[in-house]
Amino acid sequence: HVQLVESGGASVQAGGSLRLSCAASGFTYTRYCMGWARQAPGKERERVAFMDKRGSTFCLDSVKGRFTISRDNAKNVLSLQMNDLNPDDTAMYFCGADFFCPGVLEPESDFSSWGQGTQVTVS
């Protein structure tokens, strides 16, 4: 079955950087869309970035130019490089996977598998 394990979350000061990683197993990684979402306390989960199997990407407007998503298909690892962090980026970050990228089957469709999350706190 699909297993996603996130790591790399931490507490940092505004302007700092973090690199999140997601180790994937239990499925054919190269055939799946992979991505990141985040959820802050009291807020709904929002899509941050995702990348399909061909390398096409989506990125949330508020993180464009600061966050970069990448995937290592040899190691089955998804990464999110986050630079110039600000307090609005504080959230639990989740790694997601699905054969289809969010919004492809229908506007509200989302990843069907999620990891446990890793906490990012920016002060």
Tab-separated table of N, CA and C in Angstrom:
chain	number	residue	atom	x	y	z
A	1	HIS	N	0.836	-1.177	0.000
A	1	HIS	CA	0.000	0.000	0.000
A	1	HIS	C	0.881	1.240	0.000
A	2	VAL	N	0.277	2.375	-0.347
A	2	VAL	CA	1.031	3.622	-0.445
A	2	VAL	C	1.512	4.061	0.935
A	3	GLN	N	2.793	4.353	1.018
A	3	GLN	CA	3.358	4.919	2.242
A	3	GLN	C	4.130	6.176	1.890
A	4	LEU	N	3.857	7.240	2.639
A	4	LEU	CA	4.529	8.519	2.434
A	4	LEU	C	5.025	9.001	3.788
A	5	VAL	N	6.307	9.283	3.876
A	5	VAL	CA	6.910	9.713	5.135
A	5	VAL	C	7.634	11.029	4.918
A	6	GLU	N	7.115	12.069	5.554
A	6	GLU	CA	7.711	13.398	5.431
A	6	GLU	C	8.784	13.616	6.484
A	7	SER	N	9.708	14.495	6.155
A	7	SER	CA	10.739	14.901	7.106
A	7	SER	C	11.243	16.281	6.727
A	8	GLY	N	11.958	16.909	7.637
A	8	GLY	CA	12.587	18.188	7.347
A	8	GLY	C	11.929	19.398	7.984
A	9	GLY	N	10.763	19.219	8.586
A	9	GLY	CA	10.121	20.343	9.232
A	9	GLY	C	10.908	20.806	10.448
A	10	ALA	N	10.796	22.093	10.757
A	10	ALA	CA	11.529	22.661	11.888
A	10	ALA	C	10.989	24.046	12.207
A	11	SER	N	11.525	24.646	13.236
A	11	SER	CA	11.231	26.030	13.582
A	11	SER	C	12.361	26.899	13.074
A	12	VAL	N	12.016	27.920	12.307
A	12	VAL	CA	13.025	28.816	11.734
A	12	VAL	C	12.579	30.253	11.875
A	13	GLN	N	13.519	31.151	11.720
A	13	GLN	CA	13.189	32.573	11.737
A	13	GLN	C	12.785	33.031	10.338
A	14	ALA	N	12.010	34.092	10.298
A	14	ALA	CA	11.593	34.662	9.020
A	14	ALA	C	12.813	34.955	8.150
A	15	GLY	N	12.685	34.642	6.871
A	15	GLY	CA	13.793	34.802	5.949
A	15	GLY	C	14.646	33.561	5.793
A	16	GLY	N	14.417	32.578	6.644
A	16	GLY	CA	15.208	31.357	6.597
A	16	GLY	C	14.710	30.386	5.538
A	17	SER	N	15.386	29.250	5.471
A	17	SER	CA	15.075	28.227	4.467
A	17	SER	C	14.933	26.863	5.122
A	18	LEU	N	14.140	26.023	4.490
A	18	LEU	CA	14.007	24.631	4.892
A	18	LEU	C	13.831	23.778	3.643
A	19	ARG	N	14.203	22.528	3.765
A	19	ARG	CA	13.983	21.585	2.674
A	19	ARG	C	13.209	20.397	3.235
A	20	LEU	N	12.003	20.213	2.748
A	20	LEU	CA	11.180	19.081	3.152
A	20	LEU	C	11.403	17.916	2.189
A	21	SER	N	11.333	16.711	2.736
A	21	SER	CA	11.460	15.519	1.917
A	21	SER	C	10.304	14.571	2.197
A	22	CYS	N	9.960	13.797	1.201
A	22	CYS	CA	8.905	12.801	1.332
A	22	CYS	C	9.397	11.500	0.697
A	23	ALA	N	9.566	10.502	1.525
A	23	ALA	CA	9.998	9.193	1.039
A	23	ALA	C	8.765	8.362	0.713
A	24	ALA	N	8.693	7.898	-0.518
A	24	ALA	CA	7.509	7.179	-0.998
A	24	ALA	C	7.812	5.702	-1.224
A	25	SER	N	6.840	4.861	-0.926
A	25	SER	CA	6.987	3.420	-1.161
A	25	SER	C	5.617	2.790	-1.314
A	26	GLY	N	5.616	1.564	-1.870
A	26	GLY	CA	4.377	0.816	-1.988
A	26	GLY	C	3.598	1.050	-3.260
A	27	PHE	N	4.153	1.825	-4.184
A	27	PHE	CA	3.468	2.069	-5.449
A	27	PHE	C	4.506	2.442	-6.501
A	28	THR	N	4.056	2.496	-7.762
A	28	THR	CA	4.970	2.835	-8.858
A	28	THR	C	5.108	4.346	-8.908
A	29	TYR	N	6.115	4.822	-8.233
A	29	TYR	CA	6.309	6.268	-7.997
A	29	TYR	C	6.296	7.071	-9.293
A	30	THR	N	6.942	6.553	-10.312
A	30	THR	CA	7.095	7.319	-11.551
A	30	THR	C	5.782	7.504	-12.302
A	31	ARG	N	4.759	6.767	-11.927
A	31	ARG	CA	3.470	6.880	-12.609
A	31	ARG	C	2.492	7.783	-11.862
A	32	TYR	N	2.918	8.320	-10.743
A	32	TYR	CA	2.030	9.092	-9.890
A	32	TYR	C	2.344	10.578	-9.907
A	33	CYS	N	1.293	11.356	-9.719
A	33	CYS	CA	1.437	12.767	-9.415
A	33	CYS	C	1.776	12.878	-7.923
A	34	MET	N	2.735	13.732	-7.593
A	34	MET	CA	3.168	13.912	-6.204
A	34	MET	C	3.112	15.384	-5.844
A	35	GLY	N	2.812	15.658	-4.598
A	35	GLY	CA	2.750	17.060	-4.246
A	35	GLY	C	2.724	17.325	-2.755
A	36	TRP	N	2.617	18.593	-2.442
A	36	TRP	CA	2.601	19.078	-1.060
A	36	TRP	C	1.376	19.942	-0.817
A	37	ALA	N	0.828	19.792	0.368
A	37	ALA	CA	-0.240	20.661	0.838
A	37	ALA	C	0.114	21.072	2.264
A	38	ARG	N	-0.545	22.106	2.758
A	38	ARG	CA	-0.281	22.540	4.128
A	38	ARG	C	-1.585	22.936	4.801
A	39	GLN	N	-1.562	22.838	6.115
A	39	GLN	CA	-2.734	23.219	6.891
A	39	GLN	C	-2.280	23.936	8.147
A	40	ALA	N	-2.716	25.176	8.256
A	40	ALA	CA	-2.431	25.974	9.439
A	40	ALA	C	-3.578	25.803	10.433
A	41	PRO	N	-3.337	26.038	11.720
A	41	PRO	CA	-4.403	25.888	12.718
A	41	PRO	C	-5.611	26.746	12.367
A	42	GLY	N	-6.795	26.146	12.385
A	42	GLY	CA	-8.013	26.875	12.121
A	42	GLY	C	-8.287	27.161	10.662
A	43	LYS	N	-7.431	26.653	9.785
A	43	LYS	CA	-7.609	26.895	8.346
A	43	LYS	C	-7.746	25.592	7.583
A	44	GLU	N	-8.307	25.682	6.396
A	44	GLU	CA	-8.428	24.506	5.554
A	44	GLU	C	-7.075	24.173	4.922
A	45	ARG	N	-6.937	22.903	4.573
A	45	ARG	CA	-5.717	22.500	3.891
A	45	ARG	C	-5.668	23.148	2.512
A	46	GLU	N	-4.504	23.613	2.119
A	46	GLU	CA	-4.367	24.228	0.797
A	46	GLU	C	-3.217	23.568	0.037
A	47	ARG	N	-3.420	23.471	-1.273
A	47	ARG	CA	-2.384	22.890	-2.129
A	47	ARG	C	-1.223	23.868	-2.224
A	48	VAL	N	-0.025	23.384	-2.063
A	48	VAL	CA	1.153	24.244	-2.151
A	48	VAL	C	1.827	24.060	-3.505
A	49	ALA	N	2.115	22.842	-3.861
A	49	ALA	CA	2.792	22.557	-5.126
A	49	ALA	C	2.638	21.087	-5.451
A	50	PHE	N	2.556	20.778	-6.738
A	50	PHE	CA	2.598	19.384	-7.135
A	50	PHE	C	3.239	19.254	-8.510
A	51	MET	N	3.686	18.035	-8.776
A	51	MET	CA	4.386	17.754	-10.019
A	51	MET	C	3.864	16.440	-10.593
A	52	ASP	N	3.494	16.453	-11.877
A	52	ASP	CA	2.996	15.215	-12.471
A	52	ASP	C	4.166	14.352	-12.939
A	53	LYS	N	3.830	13.189	-13.507
A	53	LYS	CA	4.865	12.225	-13.860
A	53	LYS	C	5.759	12.725	-14.989
A	54	ARG	N	5.297	13.722	-15.737
A	54	ARG	CA	6.109	14.263	-16.822
A	54	ARG	C	6.943	15.462	-16.369
A	55	GLY	N	6.745	15.910	-15.152
A	55	GLY	CA	7.517	17.024	-14.636
A	55	GLY	C	6.811	18.359	-14.676
A	56	SER	N	5.568	18.388	-15.161
A	56	SER	CA	4.811	19.643	-15.141
A	56	SER	C	4.427	19.961	-13.705
A	57	THR	N	4.472	21.251	-13.382
A	57	THR	CA	4.256	21.639	-11.988
A	57	THR	C	3.131	22.654	-11.829
A	58	PHE	N	2.578	22.648	-10.632
A	58	PHE	CA	1.656	23.685	-10.160
A	58	PHE	C	2.257	24.246	-8.890
A	59	CYS	N	2.125	25.564	-8.687
A	59	CYS	CA	2.642	26.170	-7.479
A	59	CYS	C	1.673	27.251	-7.014
A	60	LEU	N	1.374	27.254	-5.747
A	60	LEU	CA	0.509	28.259	-5.141
A	60	LEU	C	1.099	29.645	-5.373
A	61	ASP	N	0.261	30.601	-5.738
A	61	ASP	CA	0.761	31.939	-6.065
A	61	ASP	C	1.616	32.539	-4.949
A	62	SER	N	1.206	32.342	-3.714
A	62	SER	CA	1.893	32.993	-2.595
A	62	SER	C	3.281	32.410	-2.326
A	63	VAL	N	3.610	31.286	-2.940
A	63	VAL	CA	4.933	30.702	-2.718
A	63	VAL	C	5.789	30.703	-3.974
A	64	LYS	N	5.231	31.156	-5.083
A	64	LYS	CA	6.011	31.197	-6.321
A	64	LYS	C	7.241	32.076	-6.139
A	65	GLY	N	8.359	31.583	-6.653
A	65	GLY	CA	9.611	32.314	-6.508
A	65	GLY	C	10.322	32.034	-5.203
A	66	ARG	N	9.638	31.378	-4.255
A	66	ARG	CA	10.266	31.045	-2.965
A	66	ARG	C	10.365	29.535	-2.762
A	67	PHE	N	9.375	28.802	-3.208
A	67	PHE	CA	9.338	27.347	-3.028
A	67	PHE	C	9.603	26.660	-4.368
A	68	THR	N	10.326	25.555	-4.318
A	68	THR	CA	10.597	24.765	-5.512
A	68	THR	C	10.337	23.296	-5.210
A	69	ILE	N	9.493	22.691	-6.024
A	69	ILE	CA	9.213	21.268	-5.864
A	69	ILE	C	10.082	20.475	-6.827
A	70	SER	N	10.544	19.327	-6.357
A	70	SER	CA	11.346	18.476	-7.229
A	70	SER	C	11.121	17.023	-6.834
A	71	ARG	N	11.408	16.122	-7.766
A	71	ARG	CA	11.244	14.701	-7.464
A	71	ARG	C	12.431	13.920	-8.000
A	72	ASP	N	12.892	12.993	-7.192
A	72	ASP	CA	13.977	12.102	-7.573
A	72	ASP	C	13.349	10.746	-7.878
A	73	ASN	N	13.207	10.441	-9.155
A	73	ASN	CA	12.535	9.208	-9.538
A	73	ASN	C	13.393	7.966	-9.307
A	74	ALA	N	14.674	8.155	-9.108
A	74	ALA	CA	15.547	7.015	-8.820
A	74	ALA	C	15.446	6.602	-7.352
A	75	LYS	N	15.183	7.581	-6.490
A	75	LYS	CA	15.139	7.314	-5.042
A	75	LYS	C	13.717	7.353	-4.480
A	76	ASN	N	12.750	7.640	-5.327
A	76	ASN	CA	11.348	7.759	-4.880
A	76	ASN	C	11.197	8.795	-3.771
A	77	VAL	N	11.800	9.939	-3.972
A	77	VAL	CA	11.755	11.013	-2.983
A	77	VAL	C	11.232	12.288	-3.632
A	78	LEU	N	10.307	12.919	-2.944
A	78	LEU	CA	9.774	14.213	-3.347
A	78	LEU	C	10.326	15.261	-2.395
A	79	SER	N	10.731	16.404	-2.931
A	79	SER	CA	11.308	17.454	-2.083
A	79	SER	C	10.579	18.773	-2.293
A	80	LEU	N	10.667	19.622	-1.285
A	80	LEU	CA	10.154	20.981	-1.379
A	80	LEU	C	11.188	21.898	-0.748
A	81	GLN	N	11.878	22.646	-1.581
A	81	GLN	CA	12.840	23.641	-1.098
A	81	GLN	C	12.081	24.920	-0.827
A	82	MET	N	12.164	25.405	0.406
A	82	MET	CA	11.421	26.588	0.806
A	82	MET	C	12.406	27.665	1.249
A	83	ASN	N	12.410	28.771	0.539
A	83	ASN	CA	13.298	29.888	0.846
A	83	ASN	C	12.496	31.106	1.256
A	84	ASP	N	13.167	32.034	1.903
A	84	ASP	CA	12.544	33.302	2.309
A	84	ASP	C	11.216	33.056	3.033
A	85	LEU	N	11.259	32.183	4.002
A	85	LEU	CA	10.052	31.821	4.738
A	85	LEU	C	9.532	33.000	5.550
A	86	ASN	N	8.220	33.052	5.699
A	86	ASN	CA	7.596	34.076	6.528
A	86	ASN	C	6.560	33.421	7.439
A	87	PRO	N	6.085	34.137	8.445
A	87	PRO	CA	5.154	33.522	9.411
A	87	PRO	C	3.897	32.934	8.768
A	88	ASP	N	3.486	33.460	7.622
A	88	ASP	CA	2.302	32.907	6.944
A	88	ASP	C	2.539	31.502	6.412
A	89	ASP	N	3.789	31.088	6.354
A	89	ASP	CA	4.104	29.737	5.891
A	89	ASP	C	4.007	28.709	7.018
A	90	THR	N	3.776	29.178	8.230
A	90	THR	CA	3.650	28.263	9.366
A	90	THR	C	2.457	27.340	9.177
A	91	ALA	N	2.710	26.038	9.200
A	91	ALA	CA	1.654	25.049	8.978
A	91	ALA	C	2.230	23.656	9.111
A	92	MET	N	1.333	22.686	9.152
A	92	MET	CA	1.732	21.294	8.982
A	92	MET	C	1.752	21.032	7.484
A	93	TYR	N	2.853	20.490	7.008
A	93	TYR	CA	3.011	20.215	5.588
A	93	TYR	C	2.864	18.720	5.340
A	94	PHE	N	2.035	18.394	4.354
A	94	PHE	CA	1.726	17.004	4.043
A	94	PHE	C	2.157	16.671	2.619
A	95	CYS	N	2.665	15.482	2.461
A	95	CYS	CA	2.998	14.938	1.151
A	95	CYS	C	1.814	14.123	0.652
A	96	GLY	N	1.448	14.309	-0.607
A	96	GLY	CA	0.327	13.582	-1.182
A	96	GLY	C	0.694	12.880	-2.469
A	97	ALA	N	-0.072	11.840	-2.800
A	97	ALA	CA	0.172	11.074	-4.023
A	97	ALA	C	-1.140	10.578	-4.605
A	98	ASP	N	-1.188	10.504	-5.926
A	98	ASP	CA	-2.348	9.952	-6.626
A	98	ASP	C	-1.958	9.750	-8.078
A	99	PHE	N	-2.655	8.851	-8.732
A	99	PHE	CA	-2.383	8.653	-10.147
A	99	PHE	C	-2.696	9.933	-10.929
A	100	PHE	N	-3.729	10.636	-10.507
A	100	PHE	CA	-4.097	11.893	-11.144
A	100	PHE	C	-3.731	13.075	-10.239
A	101	CYS	N	-3.313	14.150	-10.846
A	101	CYS	CA	-3.029	15.357	-10.075
A	101	CYS	C	-4.331	15.996	-9.602
A	102	PRO	N	-4.290	16.741	-8.507
A	102	PRO	CA	-5.488	17.431	-8.029
A	102	PRO	C	-6.109	18.296	-9.125
A	103	GLY	N	-7.426	18.245	-9.206
A	103	GLY	CA	-8.132	19.075	-10.157
A	103	GLY	C	-8.241	18.501	-11.553
A	104	VAL	N	-7.648	17.356	-11.810
A	104	VAL	CA	-7.688	16.791	-13.159
A	104	VAL	C	-9.023	16.097	-13.421
A	105	LEU	N	-9.446	15.221	-12.518
A	105	LEU	CA	-10.708	14.500	-12.708
A	105	LEU	C	-11.902	15.420	-12.516
A	106	GLU	N	-11.821	16.296	-11.553
A	106	GLU	CA	-12.846	17.305	-11.286
A	106	GLU	C	-12.159	18.408	-10.480
A	107	PRO	N	-12.760	19.607	-10.478
A	107	PRO	CA	-12.067	20.732	-9.826
A	107	PRO	C	-11.657	20.485	-8.376
A	108	GLU	N	-12.465	19.743	-7.643
A	108	GLU	CA	-12.171	19.556	-6.219
A	108	GLU	C	-11.469	18.239	-5.928
A	109	SER	N	-11.087	17.503	-6.949
A	109	SER	CA	-10.405	16.238	-6.702
A	109	SER	C	-9.040	16.509	-6.083
A	110	ASP	N	-8.585	15.590	-5.259
A	110	ASP	CA	-7.344	15.799	-4.504
A	110	ASP	C	-6.573	14.484	-4.435
A	111	PHE	N	-5.411	14.535	-3.844
A	111	PHE	CA	-4.625	13.324	-3.644
A	111	PHE	C	-5.412	12.341	-2.782
A	112	SER	N	-5.254	11.071	-3.082
A	112	SER	CA	-5.970	10.047	-2.323
A	112	SER	C	-5.135	9.491	-1.172
A	113	SER	N	-3.829	9.721	-1.205
A	113	SER	CA	-2.953	9.219	-0.149
A	113	SER	C	-2.146	10.367	0.425
A	114	TRP	N	-1.981	10.329	1.728
A	114	TRP	CA	-1.272	11.396	2.431
A	114	TRP	C	-0.330	10.816	3.475
A	115	GLY	N	0.741	11.565	3.728
A	115	GLY	CA	1.621	11.219	4.822
A	115	GLY	C	1.099	11.801	6.127
A	116	GLN	N	1.871	11.624	7.185
A	116	GLN	CA	1.465	12.091	8.514
A	116	GLN	C	1.762	13.563	8.718
A	117	GLY	N	2.602	14.135	7.917
A	117	GLY	CA	2.886	15.554	8.006
A	117	GLY	C	4.165	15.883	8.762
A	118	THR	N	4.689	17.056	8.481
A	118	THR	CA	5.859	17.569	9.187
A	118	THR	C	5.617	19.058	9.458
A	119	GLN	N	5.904	19.477	10.672
A	119	GLN	CA	5.553	20.835	11.117
A	119	GLN	C	6.623	21.853	10.722
A	120	VAL	N	6.157	22.937	10.136
A	120	VAL	CA	7.023	24.080	9.819
A	120	VAL	C	6.512	25.280	10.602
A	121	THR	N	7.385	25.873	11.401
A	121	THR	CA	7.021	27.040	12.192
A	121	THR	C	8.002	28.165	11.891
A	122	VAL	N	7.457	29.303	11.474
A	122	VAL	CA	8.292	30.457	11.122
A	122	VAL	C	7.944	31.613	12.063
A	123	SER	N	8.945	32.157	12.715
A	123	SER	CA	8.680	33.251	13.654
A	123	SER	C	9.537	34.473	13.334
